[in-house]
Amino acid sequence: MSKEILHKKSPLTDNFGRPINYLRISVTDRCNLRCLYCMPEKGIRFLSKNEILTYEEIERITRILAGLGITKIRITGGEPFVRADLMHLLRSISGINGIQEVHLTTNGILTPKFLPELKKIGIAGINLSLDTLDRERFKNITRRDNFDDVLTTFHMALDYRIPLKINMVVMDNFNIPDISLMANLAKKYPIDVRYIEEMPFNGLNSDAIGVDQPRLKWNHKQIFQELQKSCPGIQKIDVSPNSTSMNYIVPGFKGKLGIIAGFTRTFCGTCNRIRITAKGILKTCLYDDGVFDLKNFLRNGATDQQVREHFLHLIGNRAKNGFEAEQRRQKQIPVYESMSEIGG
Ligand code: SAM
């Protein structure tokens, strides 16, 4: 059966007629980097073991959601590989009936030794976060000296022919020269480079360092203009209806380029995804502040049928877009929690 047919049949269709088939699960709020745009250097209160979903709980939720039409899973964090025995979870969710694609987002530091097994379980793709190709800039942005480890993952993933996307958050004053350097990487290698608008999910009050709408200089239009300078002939291509990125090809390039307007929120109309945070909170939009505490529900003895009914109800009450979701928040407007809490 084609994926198209599965989408149409999905019982998880929201109140705006958008079928939901993609689940992003954060397995930890902890990370081995301290990227400027994501979390403060100090003073973070990490969740205790008891506060995060167990692997069994994640497997159970995934199985229930697969029965409702979820076909694609992304495992993220925090840094997923800082959680012990992540491969156990990846193996088990890859085997769940109905799950067609398991993807992973990682910073690549602990990743190399897991690549052979990732290949073996048929990982559908890796999104590797890399904001610069310059070692010093890497240190400034991530506050750690792990540039070489990330490059090792990059080259090994290519060797293993695992589909690879590079995520680069574009930050004024930090990595603008990397817009063209990164494009060059897509010229040389069969990868997708995706430029992400910086969002205010940095764990700081946005008055401190975070961006807000008027101050976001490097929005998708500005990024595209910069790309036009170094990529002659750059041309927009049609993509799947649920893609969050605007995608481009450039003559002579082996890979593709994409721009993700995460702050401008241009793609909400076709959003097919929901998220579950490490703490077990369901988010039906990146910009909401959580619509349901799944962990407590499960730990209070909910049956599979009750969980199913809750999902259907919550998906039926989704915000129209990221702006409405932000306005509906009970706390913290504008948003500023760390992406590591949410699962980027
Ligand atoms: N640790 C993994 C990694 O680095 O890829 C997964 C988690 S990380 C939070 C996932 C993605 O979120 C990364 O690609 C990161 O660049 C992106 N991200 C984090 N904070 C962001 C922000 N404030 N604005 C835009 N993207 C952000």
Coordinates of C-alpha atoms in Angstrom, one line a residue, residues 164-329:
L164 CA 22.3 12.7 5.5
K165 CA 21.0 16.2 6.1
I166 CA 23.0 18.9 7.7
N167 CA 21.1 21.3 10.0
M168 CA 22.7 24.8 10.3
V169 CA 21.1 27.4 12.5
V170 CA 21.9 30.8 10.9
M171 CA 23.0 33.4 13.4
D172 CA 23.9 37.0 12.8
N173 CA 27.5 37.7 13.9
F174 CA 28.3 34.0 14.3
N175 CA 28.2 31.9 11.2
I176 CA 27.2 34.0 8.2
P177 CA 30.3 33.0 6.2
D178 CA 29.2 29.4 6.6
I179 CA 26.1 29.9 4.5
S180 CA 28.3 29.7 1.4
L181 CA 30.8 27.3 2.9
M182 CA 28.1 24.9 3.7
A183 CA 26.5 25.2 0.3
N184 CA 29.9 24.1 -1.0
L185 CA 29.6 20.9 1.0
A186 CA 26.4 20.2 -0.9
K187 CA 28.3 20.8 -4.1
K188 CA 30.8 18.1 -3.2
Y189 CA 28.7 15.5 -1.4
P190 CA 25.2 14.0 -2.0
I191 CA 23.7 15.6 1.1
D192 CA 21.0 18.1 1.9
V193 CA 22.1 21.3 3.7
R194 CA 19.3 23.0 5.5
Y195 CA 19.6 26.5 6.8
I196 CA 17.3 27.1 9.8
E197 CA 16.0 30.4 11.0
E198 CA 17.0 30.9 14.6
M199 CA 14.0 30.5 16.9
P200 CA 13.8 31.9 20.4
F201 CA 13.9 28.4 22.0
N202 CA 17.2 29.1 23.8
G203 CA 16.3 28.6 27.5
L204 CA 16.8 32.3 28.2
N205 CA 14.4 35.1 28.5
S206 CA 14.2 36.5 25.0
D207 CA 15.3 39.9 26.4
A208 CA 18.7 38.4 27.2
I209 CA 20.2 37.0 24.0
G210 CA 17.3 35.3 22.2
V211 CA 15.8 36.6 19.1
D212 CA 12.3 38.0 18.6
Q213 CA 10.5 38.6 15.4
P214 CA 11.6 42.2 14.7
R215 CA 15.2 41.3 15.5
L216 CA 15.4 38.2 13.3
K217 CA 17.7 39.5 10.6
W218 CA 18.5 36.2 9.0
N219 CA 15.0 35.2 8.0
H220 CA 14.4 32.8 5.1
K221 CA 14.4 35.7 2.5
Q222 CA 17.7 37.0 3.7
I223 CA 19.2 33.5 3.7
F224 CA 18.0 32.9 0.2
Q225 CA 19.5 36.2 -1.0
E226 CA 22.8 35.3 0.5
L227 CA 22.7 31.9 -1.2
Q228 CA 22.0 33.5 -4.6
K229 CA 25.4 35.2 -4.3
S230 CA 27.4 31.9 -4.0
C231 CA 25.1 29.5 -5.9
P232 CA 24.5 30.8 -9.5
G233 CA 21.5 29.2 -11.1
I234 CA 19.9 28.2 -7.8
Q235 CA 16.4 27.0 -8.5
K236 CA 13.5 26.2 -6.3
I237 CA 12.1 22.6 -6.6
D238 CA 8.7 21.1 -5.7
V239 CA 8.8 19.0 -2.6
S240 CA 6.4 16.7 -0.7
P241 CA 3.4 18.7 0.6
N242 CA 4.5 18.2 4.2
S243 CA 8.1 19.4 3.8
T244 CA 9.1 22.1 6.3
S245 CA 11.9 23.3 4.1
M246 CA 11.9 25.3 0.9
N247 CA 14.2 23.3 -1.3
Y248 CA 16.6 24.2 -4.0
I249 CA 19.0 22.6 -6.6
V250 CA 22.0 24.2 -8.0
P251 CA 23.6 23.2 -11.3
G252 CA 26.7 21.1 -10.7
F253 CA 25.8 20.3 -7.1
K254 CA 25.6 16.6 -5.9
G255 CA 23.3 17.6 -3.0
K256 CA 20.4 20.0 -2.4
L257 CA 19.8 23.1 -0.3
G258 CA 16.9 23.8 1.9
I259 CA 15.7 26.7 4.1
I260 CA 13.5 26.1 7.1
A261 CA 11.5 29.1 8.1
G262 CA 11.0 27.9 11.7
F263 CA 10.5 31.4 13.1
T264 CA 8.5 32.9 10.2
R265 CA 6.4 29.7 10.2
T266 CA 5.5 29.5 6.5
F267 CA 4.7 25.8 6.6
C268 CA 2.0 25.3 9.3
G269 CA -0.8 24.8 6.7
T270 CA 0.5 21.4 5.8
C271 CA 2.0 20.4 9.2
N272 CA 1.8 16.6 9.6
R273 CA 3.7 16.2 12.9
I274 CA 3.3 16.0 16.6
R275 CA 6.0 15.9 19.3
I276 CA 6.5 14.1 22.6
T277 CA 9.0 15.7 25.0
A278 CA 11.4 13.8 27.1
K279 CA 9.1 14.5 30.1
G280 CA 6.2 12.8 28.2
I281 CA 4.3 15.9 27.3
L282 CA 2.4 15.9 24.0
K283 CA 2.9 18.9 21.8
T284 CA 0.7 19.3 18.7
C285 CA 2.7 22.3 17.7
L286 CA 6.3 23.3 18.4
Y287 CA 5.1 26.7 19.7
D288 CA 2.5 25.4 22.2
D289 CA 3.4 24.7 25.8
G290 CA 2.2 21.2 25.8
V291 CA -1.3 20.0 25.4
F292 CA -1.3 16.8 27.5
D293 CA 0.8 15.0 30.2
L294 CA 1.0 11.5 28.6
K295 CA 3.5 10.3 31.2
N296 CA 1.2 10.8 34.1
F297 CA -1.7 9.4 32.1
L298 CA 0.2 6.2 31.5
R299 CA 1.6 6.0 35.0
N300 CA -2.0 6.4 36.4
G301 CA -3.0 3.2 34.6
A302 CA -4.6 4.4 31.3
T303 CA -5.5 1.6 29.0
D304 CA -4.4 1.6 25.3
Q305 CA -8.0 2.5 24.3
Q306 CA -8.0 5.5 26.7
V307 CA -4.7 6.7 25.3
R308 CA -6.1 6.3 21.7
E309 CA -9.2 8.3 22.6
H310 CA -7.1 11.1 24.1
F311 CA -4.9 11.4 21.0
L312 CA -7.9 11.6 18.7
H313 CA -9.5 14.3 20.9
L314 CA -6.3 16.3 21.2
I315 CA -5.5 16.1 17.5
G316 CA -9.1 17.3 16.9
N317 CA -8.3 20.5 18.8
R318 CA -5.1 21.6 17.2
A319 CA -4.0 25.2 16.8
K320 CA -4.2 26.4 13.2
N321 CA -0.6 27.5 13.2
G322 CA 2.4 28.4 15.3
F323 CA 1.1 31.9 16.0
E324 CA -2.2 30.7 17.4
A325 CA -0.4 27.9 19.4
E326 CA 1.9 30.6 20.9
Q327 CA -1.1 32.8 21.8
R328 CA -2.9 29.8 23.5
R329 CA 0.0 29.2 25.9

